[in-house]
Amino acid sequence: MPVLLIVMALVALFAIVLLAKTVKIIPQARAGVVERFGKYQQTLDAGLKLIVPFIDRVRYLIDLREQVVSFPPQPVITEDNLTVSIDTVIYFQVTDPVSATYEIANYIQAVEQLTMTTLRNIVGGMDLEQTLTSREEINVGLRGVLDEATGKWGIKVNRVEIKGIDPPPSIKDAMEKQMRADRDKRAMILSAEGERQSAILTAEGNKQSAILNAEGDRESQILRAQADREASILRAQGEGQAIQTVFQAIHDGQPDQKLLAYQYLQMMPKIAEGDANKVWVIPSEITKALEGLGSSIHEIAGIPQDATPRKRVDMGPSEPQLAASIAEGHSEASKAVQEAIAAAESAANPGSSAKSAPTADEGPAPEEPPSE
């Protein structure tokens, strides 16, 4: 009985091992290279596969996905004998698992070495400035060479990228100084252009302002001159109408020598108001002087004996009481003149106060010839 159990256990173990050697599971995006007695037999794709146990075996499991490999910085000498460090990134994919297994021992190392040599050949024909500014050209050239060389290895290079190009520290310092100088130059140029534009705009603004101010002054002077002209015209018309009105009023009132004498007597106190007039003597012949003055002013002023005006001035519609008021005012003025003359004679000749003064009804006294 124990021997039977041992035999059954050995048979079960053999069956498990046989099953494991027969059944193979290939993951997705993988390819299994099967060898029989050390020789290529077949390529297994993804899924559950069966092989001959103890005769066939899966020697390599190849990844069919696109792979990214970043190589360390490589020193490269440019055409002008300057050493730069270039970092590269390769994007490739295995298209033929059999070629990638049997045509090259280590395809990643082969791609790295091929990338270094190709990069040195491309960059060796460029100077430093061209190398720094021609990344796309370097990528295209490197990709073309790698794709052609790796085609027989069952590898397809999809993209080649340059991560960085680092010049020597001394060159980098010189480049920084050059870039700083260029920036300062551009800044000075932009500042000068800005100042020039500002000066031009300021000058144009001043010009426009001066033109507008001149136009404003001209318009102001024109308007002021027009206003002065209209004001002068209106003032002259008003003065003319006032003169005509006064002239018409004088002629309508029919003034005589008594009224003029009365006006002279009203002006005499104003004449005596000056500071220089310390003493003011009234002559005894004040009546005759006033009569002579009245007749003289009457003749000089051109007042005719006939007070009727030669040319009537249109005074507008008059009220019915206007003539009565003018006559009443004339009589009151004549009476006031007679009283003023009588007071002056009594003050000058106290002895002749008994002599009665002429009344307004009697009319003015006859003129006497002036005394020598």
mmCIF file of C-alpha atoms in Angstrom:
data_model
loop_
_atom_site.group_PDB
_atom_site.id
_atom_site.type_symbol
_atom_site.label_atom_id
_atom_site.label_comp_id
_atom_site.label_asym_id
_atom_site.label_seq_id
_atom_site.Cartn_x
_atom_site.Cartn_y
_atom_site.Cartn_z
ATOM 1 C CA MET A 1 0.000 0.000 0.000
ATOM 2 C CA PRO A 2 2.668 2.603 0.754
ATOM 3 C CA VAL A 3 4.482 1.703 -2.436
ATOM 4 C CA LEU A 4 1.304 2.242 -4.429
ATOM 5 C CA LEU A 5 0.853 5.708 -2.941
ATOM 6 C CA ILE A 6 4.418 6.632 -3.781
ATOM 7 C CA VAL A 7 3.953 5.498 -7.364
ATOM 8 C CA MET A 8 0.727 7.473 -7.692
ATOM 9 C CA ALA A 9 2.419 10.590 -6.304
ATOM 10 C CA LEU A 10 5.280 10.233 -8.776
ATOM 11 C CA VAL A 11 2.822 9.809 -11.647
ATOM 12 C CA ALA A 12 0.923 12.964 -10.570
ATOM 13 C CA LEU A 13 4.141 14.921 -10.294
ATOM 14 C CA PHE A 14 5.237 13.793 -13.735
ATOM 15 C CA ALA A 15 1.873 14.763 -15.145
ATOM 16 C CA ILE A 16 2.188 18.250 -13.627
ATOM 17 C CA VAL A 17 5.676 18.717 -15.003
ATOM 18 C CA LEU A 18 4.615 17.429 -18.393
ATOM 19 C CA LEU A 19 1.694 19.856 -18.434
ATOM 20 C CA ALA A 20 3.941 22.748 -17.489
ATOM 21 C CA LYS A 21 6.379 21.875 -20.271
ATOM 22 C CA THR A 22 3.562 21.541 -22.797
ATOM 23 C CA VAL A 23 1.358 24.558 -22.070
ATOM 24 C CA LYS A 24 2.844 28.091 -22.488
ATOM 25 C CA ILE A 25 1.038 31.386 -21.897
ATOM 26 C CA ILE A 26 2.388 34.302 -23.955
ATOM 27 C CA PRO A 27 1.367 37.812 -22.669
ATOM 28 C CA GLN A 28 -0.159 40.455 -24.899
ATOM 29 C CA ALA A 29 2.359 42.434 -27.064
ATOM 30 C CA ARG A 30 4.952 39.716 -26.523
ATOM 31 C CA ALA A 31 6.408 37.114 -28.876
ATOM 32 C CA GLY A 32 7.988 33.799 -27.819
ATOM 33 C CA VAL A 33 10.881 32.327 -29.849
ATOM 34 C CA VAL A 34 10.728 28.492 -29.657
ATOM 35 C CA GLU A 35 13.846 26.373 -30.187
ATOM 36 C CA ARG A 36 13.996 22.623 -30.717
ATOM 37 C CA PHE A 37 17.316 21.104 -29.735
ATOM 38 C CA GLY A 38 18.901 24.582 -29.921
ATOM 39 C CA LYS A 39 17.505 25.451 -33.365
ATOM 40 C CA TYR A 40 14.773 27.973 -34.158
ATOM 41 C CA GLN A 41 11.487 26.186 -34.461
ATOM 42 C CA GLN A 42 8.652 28.750 -34.377
ATOM 43 C CA THR A 43 7.411 32.092 -32.986
ATOM 44 C CA LEU A 44 4.535 32.053 -30.555
ATOM 45 C CA ASP A 45 2.168 35.043 -30.440
ATOM 46 C CA ALA A 46 0.023 36.089 -27.467
ATOM 47 C CA GLY A 47 -2.259 33.514 -25.901
ATOM 48 C CA LEU A 48 -2.272 29.908 -24.672
ATOM 49 C CA LYS A 49 0.124 27.753 -26.719
ATOM 50 C CA LEU A 50 1.173 24.067 -26.694
ATOM 51 C CA ILE A 51 4.685 22.827 -27.451
ATOM 52 C CA VAL A 52 6.390 19.461 -27.425
ATOM 53 C CA PRO A 53 7.578 18.874 -23.879
ATOM 54 C CA PHE A 54 11.221 18.221 -23.204
ATOM 55 C CA ILE A 55 12.009 18.839 -26.917
ATOM 56 C CA ASP A 56 10.838 22.405 -27.600
ATOM 57 C CA ARG A 57 11.386 25.368 -25.281
ATOM 58 C CA VAL A 58 10.712 29.090 -25.338
ATOM 59 C CA ARG A 59 14.204 30.567 -25.548
ATOM 60 C CA TYR A 60 13.393 34.337 -25.747
ATOM 61 C CA LEU A 61 10.358 36.432 -24.901
ATOM 62 C CA ILE A 62 10.540 39.570 -27.075
ATOM 63 C CA ASP A 63 8.656 42.807 -26.201
ATOM 64 C CA LEU A 64 6.871 44.131 -29.295
ATOM 65 C CA ARG A 65 5.869 47.494 -27.782
ATOM 66 C CA GLU A 66 7.603 50.781 -28.683
ATOM 67 C CA GLN A 67 10.506 51.360 -26.373
ATOM 68 C CA VAL A 68 12.213 54.574 -25.268
ATOM 69 C CA VAL A 69 15.911 54.555 -24.500
ATOM 70 C CA SER A 70 17.752 57.621 -23.195
ATOM 71 C CA PHE A 71 21.507 57.565 -23.695
ATOM 72 C CA PRO A 72 23.892 59.466 -21.408
ATOM 73 C CA PRO A 73 25.575 62.675 -22.652
ATOM 74 C CA GLN A 74 28.156 62.000 -25.326
ATOM 75 C CA PRO A 75 31.098 64.354 -26.032
ATOM 76 C CA VAL A 76 31.074 65.486 -29.653
ATOM 77 C CA ILE A 77 33.641 67.720 -31.388
ATOM 78 C CA THR A 78 32.281 70.361 -33.755
ATOM 79 C CA GLU A 79 33.890 71.658 -36.923
ATOM 80 C CA ASP A 80 35.469 74.605 -35.068
ATOM 81 C CA ASN A 81 37.132 72.184 -32.570
ATOM 82 C CA LEU A 82 34.774 72.777 -29.657
ATOM 83 C CA THR A 83 33.554 69.893 -27.505
ATOM 84 C CA VAL A 84 29.860 69.773 -26.730
ATOM 85 C CA SER A 85 27.820 67.229 -24.769
ATOM 86 C CA ILE A 86 24.688 65.923 -26.503
ATOM 87 C CA ASP A 87 21.890 63.906 -24.888
ATOM 88 C CA THR A 88 19.757 61.766 -27.195
ATOM 89 C CA VAL A 89 16.508 59.819 -26.852
ATOM 90 C CA ILE A 90 15.640 56.959 -29.227
ATOM 91 C CA TYR A 91 12.105 55.664 -29.865
ATOM 92 C CA PHE A 92 12.208 52.224 -31.525
ATOM 93 C CA GLN A 93 10.066 49.075 -31.891
ATOM 94 C CA VAL A 94 10.870 45.397 -32.600
ATOM 95 C CA THR A 95 9.085 44.332 -35.774
ATOM 96 C CA ASP A 96 10.791 40.940 -36.324
ATOM 97 C CA PRO A 97 11.461 38.931 -33.135
ATOM 98 C CA VAL A 98 13.565 36.294 -34.964
ATOM 99 C CA SER A 99 15.925 38.919 -36.477
ATOM 100 C CA ALA A 100 16.145 40.810 -33.190
ATOM 101 C CA THR A 101 17.110 37.513 -31.509
ATOM 102 C CA TYR A 102 19.524 35.942 -33.953
ATOM 103 C CA GLU A 103 20.845 38.891 -36.046
ATOM 104 C CA ILE A 104 22.203 40.948 -33.135
ATOM 105 C CA ALA A 105 23.346 39.907 -29.708
ATOM 106 C CA ASN A 106 22.181 43.079 -27.862
ATOM 107 C CA TYR A 107 20.164 45.411 -30.049
ATOM 108 C CA ILE A 108 19.884 48.175 -27.385
ATOM 109 C CA GLN A 109 23.652 48.444 -27.022
ATOM 110 C CA ALA A 110 24.012 48.293 -30.799
ATOM 111 C CA VAL A 111 21.538 51.189 -31.200
ATOM 112 C CA GLU A 112 23.424 53.213 -28.583
ATOM 113 C CA GLN A 113 26.791 52.774 -30.267
ATOM 114 C CA LEU A 114 25.344 53.458 -33.696
ATOM 115 C CA THR A 115 23.720 56.629 -32.360
ATOM 116 C CA MET A 116 27.042 57.901 -30.947
ATOM 117 C CA THR A 117 28.988 57.329 -34.161
ATOM 118 C CA THR A 118 26.294 58.785 -36.386
ATOM 119 C CA LEU A 119 25.922 61.826 -34.124
ATOM 120 C CA ARG A 120 29.655 62.511 -34.259
ATOM 121 C CA ASN A 121 29.624 62.276 -38.042
ATOM 122 C CA ILE A 122 26.714 64.722 -38.358
ATOM 123 C CA VAL A 123 27.879 67.254 -35.750
ATOM 124 C CA GLY A 124 31.477 67.091 -36.942
ATOM 125 C CA GLY A 125 30.464 68.937 -40.116
ATOM 126 C CA MET A 126 28.837 71.833 -38.225
ATOM 127 C CA ASP A 127 30.203 74.712 -36.195
ATOM 128 C CA LEU A 128 28.993 75.494 -32.699
ATOM 129 C CA GLU A 129 26.377 78.063 -33.645
ATOM 130 C CA GLN A 130 24.965 75.822 -36.365
ATOM 131 C CA THR A 131 24.909 72.873 -33.975
ATOM 132 C CA LEU A 132 22.929 74.848 -31.398
ATOM 133 C CA THR A 133 20.378 76.015 -33.953
ATOM 134 C CA SER A 134 20.023 72.862 -36.118
ATOM 135 C CA ARG A 135 18.407 70.339 -33.810
ATOM 136 C CA GLU A 136 15.770 69.344 -36.324
ATOM 137 C CA GLU A 137 18.388 68.741 -38.994
ATOM 138 C CA ILE A 138 20.405 66.568 -36.590
ATOM 139 C CA ASN A 139 17.288 64.581 -35.633
ATOM 140 C CA VAL A 140 16.321 63.874 -39.241
ATOM 141 C CA GLY A 141 19.850 62.818 -40.236
ATOM 142 C CA LEU A 142 20.301 60.599 -37.205
ATOM 143 C CA ARG A 143 16.903 58.947 -37.661
ATOM 144 C CA GLY A 144 17.594 58.161 -41.313
ATOM 145 C CA VAL A 145 20.935 56.475 -40.590
ATOM 146 C CA LEU A 146 19.610 54.463 -37.616
ATOM 147 C CA ASP A 147 16.499 53.305 -39.457
ATOM 148 C CA GLU A 148 18.562 52.074 -42.392
ATOM 149 C CA ALA A 149 21.119 50.272 -40.206
ATOM 150 C CA THR A 150 18.648 48.652 -37.794
ATOM 151 C CA GLY A 151 16.269 47.386 -40.462
ATOM 152 C CA LYS A 152 18.094 44.052 -40.815
ATOM 153 C CA TRP A 153 17.972 43.604 -37.031
ATOM 154 C CA GLY A 154 14.179 43.588 -37.071
ATOM 155 C CA ILE A 155 14.039 47.026 -35.393
ATOM 156 C CA LYS A 156 12.309 50.170 -36.630
ATOM 157 C CA VAL A 157 13.475 53.561 -35.295
ATOM 158 C CA ASN A 158 10.431 55.809 -35.078
ATOM 159 C CA ARG A 159 11.866 59.025 -33.621
ATOM 160 C CA VAL A 160 15.178 60.500 -32.504
ATOM 161 C CA GLU A 161 15.212 63.538 -30.197
ATOM 162 C CA ILE A 162 18.067 65.700 -28.907
ATOM 163 C CA LYS A 163 17.441 66.442 -25.230
ATOM 164 C CA GLY A 164 20.250 68.887 -24.724
ATOM 165 C CA ILE A 165 23.387 70.375 -26.233
ATOM 166 C CA ASP A 166 25.766 71.703 -23.600
ATOM 167 C CA PRO A 167 28.776 73.745 -24.790
ATOM 168 C CA PRO A 168 31.906 74.152 -22.603
ATOM 169 C CA PRO A 169 31.610 76.488 -19.593
ATOM 170 C CA SER A 170 33.912 79.117 -21.134
ATOM 171 C CA ILE A 171 31.895 79.138 -24.335
ATOM 172 C CA LYS A 172 28.699 79.270 -22.350
ATOM 173 C CA ASP A 173 29.963 82.304 -20.418
ATOM 174 C CA ALA A 174 30.976 84.034 -23.648
ATOM 175 C CA MET A 175 27.598 83.258 -25.174
ATOM 176 C CA GLU A 176 25.837 84.654 -22.136
ATOM 177 C CA LYS A 177 27.863 87.860 -22.396
ATOM 178 C CA GLN A 178 27.094 88.084 -26.096
ATOM 179 C CA MET A 179 23.398 87.523 -25.500
ATOM 180 C CA ARG A 180 23.446 90.085 -22.695
ATOM 181 C CA ALA A 181 25.138 92.587 -24.990
ATOM 182 C CA ASP A 182 22.590 91.874 -27.716
ATOM 183 C CA ARG A 183 19.742 92.345 -25.258
ATOM 184 C CA ASP A 184 21.249 95.615 -24.011
ATOM 185 C CA LYS A 185 21.675 96.751 -27.604
ATOM 186 C CA ARG A 186 18.084 95.907 -28.458
ATOM 187 C CA ALA A 187 16.915 97.589 -25.261
ATOM 188 C CA MET A 188 18.827 100.764 -26.128
ATOM 189 C CA ILE A 189 17.485 100.694 -29.677
ATOM 190 C CA LEU A 190 13.925 100.222 -28.439
ATOM 191 C CA SER A 191 14.404 102.980 -25.856
ATOM 192 C CA ALA A 192 15.787 105.354 -28.503
ATOM 193 C CA GLU A 193 12.916 104.528 -30.840
ATOM 194 C CA GLY A 194 10.468 105.076 -28.023
ATOM 195 C CA GLU A 195 11.992 108.455 -27.193
ATOM 196 C CA ARG A 196 11.957 109.410 -30.860
ATOM 197 C CA GLN A 197 8.317 108.424 -31.199
ATOM 198 C CA SER A 198 7.531 110.283 -27.989
ATOM 199 C CA ALA A 199 9.321 113.418 -29.237
ATOM 200 C CA ILE A 200 7.527 113.203 -32.591
ATOM 201 C CA LEU A 201 4.143 112.764 -30.937
ATOM 202 C CA THR A 202 4.884 115.582 -28.494
ATOM 203 C CA ALA A 203 5.913 117.895 -31.341
ATOM 204 C CA GLU A 204 2.803 116.982 -33.304
ATOM 205 C CA GLY A 205 0.688 117.566 -30.224
ATOM 206 C CA ASN A 206 2.309 120.984 -29.636
ATOM 207 C CA LYS A 207 1.797 121.825 -33.299
ATOM 208 C CA GLN A 208 -1.861 120.881 -33.191
ATOM 209 C CA SER A 209 -2.261 122.752 -29.908
ATOM 210 C CA ALA A 210 -0.622 125.889 -31.353
ATOM 211 C CA ILE A 211 -2.807 125.677 -34.463
ATOM 212 C CA LEU A 212 -5.957 125.240 -32.383
ATOM 213 C CA ASN A 213 -4.931 128.090 -30.046
ATOM 214 C CA ALA A 214 -4.243 130.371 -33.020
ATOM 215 C CA GLU A 215 -7.577 129.476 -34.574
ATOM 216 C CA GLY A 216 -9.283 130.053 -31.245
ATOM 217 C CA ASP A 217 -7.586 133.463 -30.828
ATOM 218 C CA ARG A 218 -8.539 134.423 -34.354
ATOM 219 C CA GLU A 219 -12.147 133.432 -33.833
ATOM 220 C CA SER A 220 -12.159 135.217 -30.469
ATOM 221 C CA GLN A 221 -10.716 138.411 -31.968
ATOM 222 C CA ILE A 222 -13.188 138.266 -34.855
ATOM 223 C CA LEU A 223 -16.111 137.804 -32.494
ATOM 224 C CA ARG A 224 -14.779 140.527 -30.151
ATOM 225 C CA ALA A 225 -14.326 142.932 -33.077
ATOM 226 C CA GLN A 226 -17.822 142.165 -34.318
ATOM 227 C CA ALA A 227 -19.201 142.702 -30.830
ATOM 228 C CA ASP A 228 -17.298 146.022 -30.459
ATOM 229 C CA ARG A 229 -18.517 147.134 -33.873
ATOM 230 C CA GLU A 230 -22.126 146.308 -33.054
ATOM 231 C CA ALA A 231 -21.776 147.934 -29.625
ATOM 232 C CA SER A 232 -20.273 151.102 -31.190
ATOM 233 C CA ILE A 233 -23.048 151.189 -33.758
ATOM 234 C CA LEU A 234 -25.703 150.735 -31.092
ATOM 235 C CA ARG A 235 -23.981 153.293 -28.815
ATOM 236 C CA ALA A 236 -23.781 155.842 -31.652
ATOM 237 C CA GLN A 237 -27.396 155.207 -32.553
ATOM 238 C CA GLY A 238 -28.375 155.610 -28.900
ATOM 239 C CA GLU A 239 -26.372 158.830 -28.538
ATOM 240 C CA GLY A 240 -27.888 160.146 -31.762
ATOM 241 C CA GLN A 241 -31.364 159.348 -30.576
ATOM 242 C CA ALA A 242 -30.575 160.868 -27.159
ATOM 243 C CA ILE A 243 -29.254 164.068 -28.766
ATOM 244 C CA GLN A 244 -32.294 164.287 -31.003
ATOM 245 C CA THR A 245 -34.543 163.654 -27.998
ATOM 246 C CA VAL A 246 -32.836 166.349 -25.879
ATOM 247 C CA PHE A 247 -32.793 168.755 -28.795
ATOM 248 C CA GLN A 248 -36.472 168.117 -29.424
ATOM 249 C CA ALA A 249 -37.270 168.503 -25.713
ATOM 250 C CA ILE A 250 -35.383 171.806 -25.544
ATOM 251 C CA HIS A 251 -37.232 173.210 -28.537
ATOM 252 C CA ASP A 252 -40.544 171.877 -27.298
ATOM 253 C CA GLY A 253 -39.929 173.635 -23.957
ATOM 254 C CA GLN A 254 -39.092 176.993 -25.672
ATOM 255 C CA PRO A 255 -36.273 178.034 -23.261
ATOM 256 C CA ASP A 256 -35.504 181.731 -22.699
ATOM 257 C CA GLN A 257 -32.770 183.740 -20.975
ATOM 258 C CA LYS A 258 -34.367 183.349 -17.549
ATOM 259 C CA LEU A 259 -34.076 179.554 -17.680
ATOM 260 C CA LEU A 260 -30.434 179.796 -18.752
ATOM 261 C CA ALA A 261 -29.741 182.231 -15.930
ATOM 262 C CA TYR A 262 -31.354 179.858 -13.498
ATOM 263 C CA GLN A 263 -29.191 177.035 -14.737
ATOM 264 C CA TYR A 264 -26.126 179.273 -14.332
ATOM 265 C CA LEU A 265 -27.078 180.050 -10.747
ATOM 266 C CA GLN A 266 -27.401 176.303 -10.010
ATOM 267 C CA MET A 267 -23.909 175.716 -11.337
ATOM 268 C CA MET A 268 -22.294 178.503 -9.315
ATOM 269 C CA PRO A 269 -22.154 176.547 -5.997
ATOM 270 C CA LYS A 270 -20.403 173.692 -7.779
ATOM 271 C CA ILE A 271 -17.869 176.133 -9.172
ATOM 272 C CA ALA A 272 -17.182 177.410 -5.662
ATOM 273 C CA GLU A 273 -16.601 173.904 -4.254
ATOM 274 C CA GLY A 274 -12.944 173.771 -5.394
ATOM 275 C CA ASP A 275 -10.157 173.936 -2.781
ATOM 276 C CA ALA A 276 -8.414 176.751 -4.633
ATOM 277 C CA ASN A 277 -11.419 179.082 -4.342
ATOM 278 C CA LYS A 278 -10.777 180.761 -0.997
ATOM 279 C CA VAL A 279 -12.829 183.939 -1.671
ATOM 280 C CA TRP A 280 -15.737 184.251 -4.073
ATOM 281 C CA VAL A 281 -17.242 187.717 -4.646
ATOM 282 C CA ILE A 282 -20.604 188.240 -6.217
ATOM 283 C CA PRO A 283 -20.567 191.461 -8.338
ATOM 284 C CA SER A 284 -23.259 194.024 -7.915
ATOM 285 C CA GLU A 285 -24.180 193.906 -11.541
ATOM 286 C CA ILE A 286 -25.105 190.232 -11.268
ATOM 287 C CA THR A 287 -28.466 190.853 -12.880
ATOM 288 C CA LYS A 288 -27.033 192.559 -15.922
ATOM 289 C CA ALA A 289 -24.293 189.934 -16.130
ATOM 290 C CA LEU A 290 -26.792 187.170 -15.997
ATOM 291 C CA GLU A 291 -28.939 188.869 -18.603
ATOM 292 C CA GLY A 292 -25.892 189.372 -20.844
ATOM 293 C CA LEU A 293 -24.733 185.813 -20.236
ATOM 294 C CA GLY A 294 -28.152 184.480 -21.052
ATOM 295 C CA SER A 295 -28.365 186.475 -24.260
ATOM 296 C CA SER A 296 -24.815 185.469 -25.217
ATOM 297 C CA ILE A 297 -25.379 181.789 -24.563
ATOM 298 C CA HIS A 298 -28.667 182.062 -26.313
ATOM 299 C CA GLU A 299 -27.005 183.449 -29.419
ATOM 300 C CA ILE A 300 -23.888 181.232 -29.305
ATOM 301 C CA ALA A 301 -25.784 178.019 -28.780
ATOM 302 C CA GLY A 302 -27.738 178.806 -31.890
ATOM 303 C CA ILE A 303 -31.028 179.021 -30.090
ATOM 304 C CA PRO A 304 -33.268 181.006 -32.431
ATOM 305 C CA GLN A 305 -35.591 183.715 -31.299
ATOM 306 C CA ASP A 306 -38.365 181.589 -32.636
ATOM 307 C CA ALA A 307 -38.272 178.434 -30.459
ATOM 308 C CA THR A 308 -40.244 176.424 -32.953
ATOM 309 C CA PRO A 309 -37.895 173.600 -34.231
ATOM 310 C CA ARG A 310 -37.176 173.476 -37.940
ATOM 311 C CA LYS A 311 -37.213 169.652 -38.073
ATOM 312 C CA ARG A 312 -39.409 167.614 -35.875
ATOM 313 C CA VAL A 313 -38.037 164.461 -34.288
ATOM 314 C CA ASP A 314 -40.336 161.500 -34.028
ATOM 315 C CA MET A 315 -40.871 161.207 -30.265
ATOM 316 C CA GLY A 316 -43.487 158.497 -30.506
ATOM 317 C CA PRO A 317 -47.048 158.710 -29.262
ATOM 318 C CA SER A 318 -47.491 161.417 -26.602
ATOM 319 C CA GLU A 319 -50.038 161.515 -23.809
ATOM 320 C CA PRO A 320 -52.697 164.270 -23.721
ATOM 321 C CA GLN A 321 -51.286 165.725 -20.494
ATOM 322 C CA LEU A 322 -47.787 166.229 -22.018
ATOM 323 C CA ALA A 323 -48.333 169.811 -23.238
ATOM 324 C CA ALA A 324 -49.889 170.883 -19.936
ATOM 325 C CA SER A 325 -47.027 169.419 -17.929
ATOM 326 C CA ILE A 326 -44.475 171.183 -20.132
ATOM 327 C CA ALA A 327 -46.230 174.558 -19.699
ATOM 328 C CA GLU A 328 -46.513 174.068 -15.945
ATOM 329 C CA GLY A 329 -42.835 173.188 -15.705
ATOM 330 C CA HIS A 330 -41.923 176.262 -17.752
ATOM 331 C CA SER A 331 -43.868 178.587 -15.478
ATOM 332 C CA GLU A 332 -42.343 177.069 -12.323
ATOM 333 C CA ALA A 333 -38.850 177.419 -13.790
ATOM 334 C CA SER A 334 -39.461 181.088 -14.687
ATOM 335 C CA LYS A 335 -40.780 181.823 -11.225
ATOM 336 C CA ALA A 336 -37.745 180.147 -9.578
ATOM 337 C CA VAL A 337 -35.402 182.198 -11.783
ATOM 338 C CA GLN A 338 -37.111 185.470 -10.832
ATOM 339 C CA GLU A 339 -36.900 184.632 -7.115
ATOM 340 C CA ALA A 340 -33.224 183.797 -7.393
ATOM 341 C CA ILE A 341 -32.475 187.096 -9.207
ATOM 342 C CA ALA A 342 -34.385 189.106 -6.610
ATOM 343 C CA ALA A 343 -32.516 187.443 -3.765
ATOM 344 C CA ALA A 344 -29.203 188.163 -5.435
ATOM 345 C CA GLU A 345 -30.045 191.885 -5.977
ATOM 346 C CA SER A 346 -31.196 192.356 -2.385
ATOM 347 C CA ALA A 347 -27.978 190.789 -1.130
ATOM 348 C CA ALA A 348 -25.829 192.983 -3.383
ATOM 349 C CA ASN A 349 -27.726 196.306 -2.847
ATOM 350 C CA PRO A 350 -29.474 196.422 0.494
ATOM 351 C CA GLY A 351 -30.597 200.021 -0.087
ATOM 352 C CA SER A 352 -32.456 199.229 -3.199
ATOM 353 C CA SER A 353 -34.456 196.399 -1.687
ATOM 354 C CA ALA A 354 -37.567 198.449 -2.039
ATOM 355 C CA LYS A 355 -37.282 198.152 -5.749
ATOM 356 C CA SER A 356 -39.496 195.363 -6.866
ATOM 357 C CA ALA A 357 -38.083 192.603 -9.036
ATOM 358 C CA PRO A 358 -39.668 191.941 -12.396
ATOM 359 C CA THR A 359 -42.188 189.237 -12.461
ATOM 360 C CA ALA A 360 -42.561 186.431 -14.897
ATOM 361 C CA ASP A 361 -45.543 188.158 -16.543
ATOM 362 C CA GLU A 362 -43.570 191.296 -17.256
ATOM 363 C CA GLY A 363 -40.902 189.383 -19.165
ATOM 364 C CA PRO A 364 -37.174 189.940 -19.015
ATOM 365 C CA ALA A 365 -35.744 193.345 -18.357
ATOM 366 C CA PRO A 366 -34.387 195.347 -21.284
ATOM 367 C CA GLU A 367 -30.727 194.743 -21.914
ATOM 368 C CA GLU A 368 -28.344 197.505 -20.942
ATOM 369 C CA PRO A 369 -25.071 198.089 -22.602
ATOM 370 C CA PRO A 370 -22.208 196.736 -20.554
ATOM 371 C CA SER A 371 -20.272 199.299 -18.593
ATOM 372 C CA GLU A 372 -16.791 200.118 -19.591
#
